[in-house]
Each structure stands twice: as C-alpha cells, then as structure tokens.
CSV table of C-alpha atoms in Angstrom, one decimal:
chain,number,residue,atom,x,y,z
G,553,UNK,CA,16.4,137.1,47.4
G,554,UNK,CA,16.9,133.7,46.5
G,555,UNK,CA,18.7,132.9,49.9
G,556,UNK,CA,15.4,134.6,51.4
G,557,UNK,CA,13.3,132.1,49.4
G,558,UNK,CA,14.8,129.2,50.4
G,559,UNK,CA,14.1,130.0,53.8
G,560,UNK,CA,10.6,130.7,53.5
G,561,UNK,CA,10.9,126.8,52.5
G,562,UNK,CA,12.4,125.2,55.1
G,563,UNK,CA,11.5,127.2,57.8
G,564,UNK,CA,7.8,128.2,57.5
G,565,UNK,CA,6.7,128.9,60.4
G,566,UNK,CA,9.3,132.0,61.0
G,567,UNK,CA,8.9,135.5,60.0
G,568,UNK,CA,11.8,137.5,58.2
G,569,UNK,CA,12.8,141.3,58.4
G,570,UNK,CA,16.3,142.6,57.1
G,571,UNK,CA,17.8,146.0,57.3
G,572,UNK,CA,20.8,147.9,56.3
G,573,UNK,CA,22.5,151.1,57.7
G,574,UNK,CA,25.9,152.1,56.6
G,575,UNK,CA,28.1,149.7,56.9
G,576,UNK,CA,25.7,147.9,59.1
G,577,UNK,CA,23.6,145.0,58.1
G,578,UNK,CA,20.6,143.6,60.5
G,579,UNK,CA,18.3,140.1,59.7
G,580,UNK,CA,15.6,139.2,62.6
G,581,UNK,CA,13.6,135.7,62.7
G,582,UNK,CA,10.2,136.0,64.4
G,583,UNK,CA,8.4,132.2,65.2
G,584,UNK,CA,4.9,132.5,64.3
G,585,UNK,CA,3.9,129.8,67.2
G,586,UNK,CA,6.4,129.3,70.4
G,587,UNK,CA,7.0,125.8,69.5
G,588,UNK,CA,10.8,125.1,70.2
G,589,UNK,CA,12.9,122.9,68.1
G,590,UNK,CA,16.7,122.5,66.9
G,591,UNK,CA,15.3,122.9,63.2
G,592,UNK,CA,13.4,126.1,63.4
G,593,UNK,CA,17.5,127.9,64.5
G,594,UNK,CA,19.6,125.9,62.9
G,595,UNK,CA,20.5,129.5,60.9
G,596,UNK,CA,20.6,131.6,64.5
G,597,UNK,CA,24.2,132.7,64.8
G,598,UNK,CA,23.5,135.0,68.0
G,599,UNK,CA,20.6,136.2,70.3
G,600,UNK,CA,20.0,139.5,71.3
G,601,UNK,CA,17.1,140.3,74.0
G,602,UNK,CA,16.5,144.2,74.2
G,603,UNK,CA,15.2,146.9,76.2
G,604,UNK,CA,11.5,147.8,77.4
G,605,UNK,CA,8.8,147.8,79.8
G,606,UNK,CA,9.2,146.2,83.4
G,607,UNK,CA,10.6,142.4,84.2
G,608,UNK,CA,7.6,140.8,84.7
G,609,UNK,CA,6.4,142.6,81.1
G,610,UNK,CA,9.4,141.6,79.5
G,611,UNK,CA,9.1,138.1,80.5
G,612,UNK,CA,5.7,136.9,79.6
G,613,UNK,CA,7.2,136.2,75.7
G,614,UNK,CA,7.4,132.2,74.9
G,615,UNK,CA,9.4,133.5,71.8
G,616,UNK,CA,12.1,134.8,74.5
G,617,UNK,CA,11.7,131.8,76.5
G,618,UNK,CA,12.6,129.8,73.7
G,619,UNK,CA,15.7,131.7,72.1
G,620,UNK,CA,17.3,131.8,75.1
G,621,UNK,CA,16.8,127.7,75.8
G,622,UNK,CA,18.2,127.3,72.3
G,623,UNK,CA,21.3,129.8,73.3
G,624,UNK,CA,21.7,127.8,76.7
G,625,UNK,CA,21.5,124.5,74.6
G,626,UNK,CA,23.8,125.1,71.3
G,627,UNK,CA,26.5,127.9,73.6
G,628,UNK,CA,24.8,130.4,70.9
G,629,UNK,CA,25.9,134.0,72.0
G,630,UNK,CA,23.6,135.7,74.0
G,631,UNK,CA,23.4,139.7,74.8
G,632,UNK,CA,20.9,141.1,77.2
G,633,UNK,CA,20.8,144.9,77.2
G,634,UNK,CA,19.0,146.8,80.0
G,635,UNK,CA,15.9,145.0,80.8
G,636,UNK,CA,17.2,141.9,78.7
G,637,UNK,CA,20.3,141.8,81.0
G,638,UNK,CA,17.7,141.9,84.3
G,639,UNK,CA,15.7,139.4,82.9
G,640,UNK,CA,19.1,136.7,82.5
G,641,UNK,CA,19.0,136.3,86.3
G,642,UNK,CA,17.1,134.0,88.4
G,643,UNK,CA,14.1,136.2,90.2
G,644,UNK,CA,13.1,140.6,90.1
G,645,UNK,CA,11.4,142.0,92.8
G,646,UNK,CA,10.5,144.4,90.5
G,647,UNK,CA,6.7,145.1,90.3
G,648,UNK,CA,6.1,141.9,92.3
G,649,UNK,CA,8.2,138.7,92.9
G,650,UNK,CA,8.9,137.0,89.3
G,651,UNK,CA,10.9,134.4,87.5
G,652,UNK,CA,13.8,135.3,85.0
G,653,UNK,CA,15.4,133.0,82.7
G,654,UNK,CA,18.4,131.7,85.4
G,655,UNK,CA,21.0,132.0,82.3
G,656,UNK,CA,23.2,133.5,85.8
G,657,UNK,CA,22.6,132.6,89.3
G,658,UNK,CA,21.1,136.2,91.5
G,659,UNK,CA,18.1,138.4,91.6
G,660,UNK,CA,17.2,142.2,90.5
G,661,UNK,CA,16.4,144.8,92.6
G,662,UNK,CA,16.0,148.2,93.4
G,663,UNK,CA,19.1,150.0,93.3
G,664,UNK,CA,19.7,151.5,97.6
G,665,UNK,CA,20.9,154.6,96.6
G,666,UNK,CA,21.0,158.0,97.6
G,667,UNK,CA,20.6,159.5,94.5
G,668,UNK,CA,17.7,160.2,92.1
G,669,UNK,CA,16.2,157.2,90.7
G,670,UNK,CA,16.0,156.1,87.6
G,671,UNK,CA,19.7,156.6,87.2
G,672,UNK,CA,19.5,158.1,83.6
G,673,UNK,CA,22.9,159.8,81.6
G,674,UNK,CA,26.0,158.7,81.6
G,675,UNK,CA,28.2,156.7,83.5
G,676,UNK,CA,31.8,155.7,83.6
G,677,UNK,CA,32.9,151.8,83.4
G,678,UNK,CA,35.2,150.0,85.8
G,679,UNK,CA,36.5,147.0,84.1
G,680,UNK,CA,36.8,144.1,87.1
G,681,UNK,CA,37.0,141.1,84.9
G,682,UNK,CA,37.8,141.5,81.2
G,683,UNK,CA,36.0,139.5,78.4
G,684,UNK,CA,35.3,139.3,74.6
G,685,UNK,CA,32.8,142.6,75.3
G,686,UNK,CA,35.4,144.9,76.9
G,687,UNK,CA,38.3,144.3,74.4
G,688,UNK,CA,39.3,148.2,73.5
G,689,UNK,CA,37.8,149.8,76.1
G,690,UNK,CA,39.2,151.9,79.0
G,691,UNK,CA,38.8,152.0,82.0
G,692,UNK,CA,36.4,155.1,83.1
G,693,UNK,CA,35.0,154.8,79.4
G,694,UNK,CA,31.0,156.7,79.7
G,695,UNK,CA,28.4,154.7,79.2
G,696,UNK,CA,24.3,155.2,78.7
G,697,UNK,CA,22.5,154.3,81.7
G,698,UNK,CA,18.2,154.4,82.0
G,699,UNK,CA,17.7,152.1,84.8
G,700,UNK,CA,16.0,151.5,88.4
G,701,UNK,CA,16.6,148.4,89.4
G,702,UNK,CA,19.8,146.5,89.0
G,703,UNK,CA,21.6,143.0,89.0
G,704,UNK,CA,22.8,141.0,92.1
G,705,UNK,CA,24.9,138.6,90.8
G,706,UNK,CA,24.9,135.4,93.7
G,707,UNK,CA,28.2,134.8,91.6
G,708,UNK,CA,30.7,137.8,91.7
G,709,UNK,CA,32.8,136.0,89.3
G,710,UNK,CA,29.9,137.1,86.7
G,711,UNK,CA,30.3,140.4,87.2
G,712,UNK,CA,32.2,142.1,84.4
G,713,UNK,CA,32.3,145.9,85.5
G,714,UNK,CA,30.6,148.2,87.7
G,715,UNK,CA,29.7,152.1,87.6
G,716,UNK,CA,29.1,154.0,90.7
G,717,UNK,CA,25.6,155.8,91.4
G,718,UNK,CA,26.4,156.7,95.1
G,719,UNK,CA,26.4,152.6,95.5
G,720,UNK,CA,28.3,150.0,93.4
G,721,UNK,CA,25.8,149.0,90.8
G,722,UNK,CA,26.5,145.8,88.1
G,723,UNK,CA,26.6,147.4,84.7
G,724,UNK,CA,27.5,144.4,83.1
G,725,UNK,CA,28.0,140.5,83.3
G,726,UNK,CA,29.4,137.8,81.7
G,727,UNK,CA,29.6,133.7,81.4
G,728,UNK,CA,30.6,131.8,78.9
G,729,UNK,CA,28.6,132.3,75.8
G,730,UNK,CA,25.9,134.8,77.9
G,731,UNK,CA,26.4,138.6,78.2
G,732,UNK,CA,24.8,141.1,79.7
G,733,UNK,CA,25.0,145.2,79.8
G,734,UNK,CA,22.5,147.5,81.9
G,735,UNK,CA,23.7,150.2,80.1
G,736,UNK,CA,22.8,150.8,76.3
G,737,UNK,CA,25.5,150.5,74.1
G,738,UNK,CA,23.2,151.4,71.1
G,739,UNK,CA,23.2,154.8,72.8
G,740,UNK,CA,26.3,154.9,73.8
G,741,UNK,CA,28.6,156.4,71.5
G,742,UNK,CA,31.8,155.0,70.1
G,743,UNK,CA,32.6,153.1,73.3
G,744,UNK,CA,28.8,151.1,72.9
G,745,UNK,CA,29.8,150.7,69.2
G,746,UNK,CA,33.4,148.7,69.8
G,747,UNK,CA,31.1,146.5,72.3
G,748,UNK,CA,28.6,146.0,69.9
G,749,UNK,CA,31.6,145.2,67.2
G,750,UNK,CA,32.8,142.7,69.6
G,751,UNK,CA,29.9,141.3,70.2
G,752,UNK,CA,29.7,140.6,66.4
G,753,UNK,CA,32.8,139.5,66.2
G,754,UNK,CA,31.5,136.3,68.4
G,755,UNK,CA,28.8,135.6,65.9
G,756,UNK,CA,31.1,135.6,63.4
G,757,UNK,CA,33.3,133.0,65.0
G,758,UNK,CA,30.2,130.9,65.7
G,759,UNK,CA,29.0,130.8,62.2
C-alpha cells in the first residue's frame, strides 16, 4: 500500500491495477495521455502486448506505440503473443496494407495453406533456434494456436520454431531482448506455463 502510494506521487499520470492468483502475482501501468518519457517507466521491468481484434485494430494504440519505443530504447523485455507477435513486424496485409512496429524486419500474411483457416487447437513446436523462451521444452511439445495470418520473418535468423499446418508456419520469434509467440502460452498448458516462467525469469534479471 504504501509502495502503491508513493507511486501515485511520482508518477501521476499512470493508472495502477494488481492481481494475484496462486503463486502468481500481476501489476499493469496504464498512461492516462500517450506522452512518452524515460520518467513515466523508469519502474517497467518487462512489456507484454496481447491478443485481440485484427492488426490494423491492434495497432491504432499510442500507449502500445510507446511501450514498445521504450522496450526498443532501454533492451526492456518484450513478448508479443498472437496478434502482439504479428504486430512486432514491419507491415500486415491483413485487412488492408498497414504499419507494424518494425521491432523485426518482415510482414504478415495470410497463411497459403490447404487446410481450414483459422488454424485453431493444438499444435506441436519444432525448436530451430533455442532461446531464453524454449529452455525446458521438447521438441514436438503442443502448443494453442487461434490464428489466420502469420509471420514472414525477412530475417530467418529470427525465427525461433515452427509448427506445421499443411505449410511451415512461424510460431515464434526471437531477437535480443524482443520475443514473439503466435501461439498462446496462457492457453497452453504446462508447456505455455515454463515459457511464461522463463519469460519471467528475464524480468527478474532486468530488475
């Protein structure tokens, strides 16, 4: 409480929730305005952009905009998960032609596949280059997938491992500081759990 108070001081112009499940404990910052400055994060230890809606959608946020210049800026580490992930690239063709945020050089597109579309269940992992995100996993672990449109990495070195849906299909990437999984580890069972954990485990080294 008192922590809480003391940054209602110095940084007024955010908004604070907090939240604790289990063994689990959650704190998001909200910006009222979509100024940008070093001040208003200095206490932002990681950056995660979510799920939802379509690209173009997903993009039109300043506050997003803004995180991820500050995670670009200060090697804060960054996870986009299934739309966030799409929206780390360069350019979607979904809906129409739009920006992303060009954290990694490629586009989105519709996935050229023979099967149904929106590829939605479960779907096994090929690891093709490790990182902090993969460390427990094996290879062939199942993974949640709700997705139409995918990653084209112009950089294959950023592509961390793949899951096949008639076509090889990105499921997630990885540079530096900046991660990104199509899938949904939050629905993903124990596997999306020891990526989450790892995740955490980079904030923790951050902080």
């Amino acid at each position: 409480e008192y922590l809480n108070k003391q940054k209602e001081v110095l940084y007024p112009e955010v908004i604070y929730c907090e939240g604790k499940k289990g063994d689990v404990y959650v704190e998001v910052a909200m910006q009222h305005n979509d100024s940008y400055n070093d001040a208003s994060y200095s206490f932002v230890n990681n950056i995660i952009t979510p799920e939802g809606g379509t690209h173009l959608s997903g993009f039109r946020s300043a506050l997003t905009k803004t995180f991820n210049s500050y995670a670009r800026e200060n090697k804060i580490p960054f996870l986009g998960i299934c739309l966030g992930m799409q929206k780390m690239f360069g350019r979607s063709e979904e809906v129409r032609p739009c920006q992303g945020l060009s954290l990694l050089p490629g586009c989105i597109r519709r996935i050229e596949t023979p099967y149904k579309l929106p590829q939605i269940g479960w779907n096994s992992l090929h690891i093709v280059h490790p990182n902090a995100l993969t460390q427990g996993l094996n290879e062939g672990d199942a993974v949640y997938f709700v997705h139409s449109f995918a990653a084209c990495p112009a950089d294959l070195a950023d592509l961390a491992c793949v899951t096949d849906y008639g076509v090889e299909v990105p499921a997630m990437v990885a540079r530096g500081n900046v991660f990104g999984c199509q899938f949904h580890p939050e629905k993903s069972g124990e596997v999306g759990l020891k990526i989450l954990k790892n995740f955490a485990a980079l904030t923790e080294e951050h902080a």
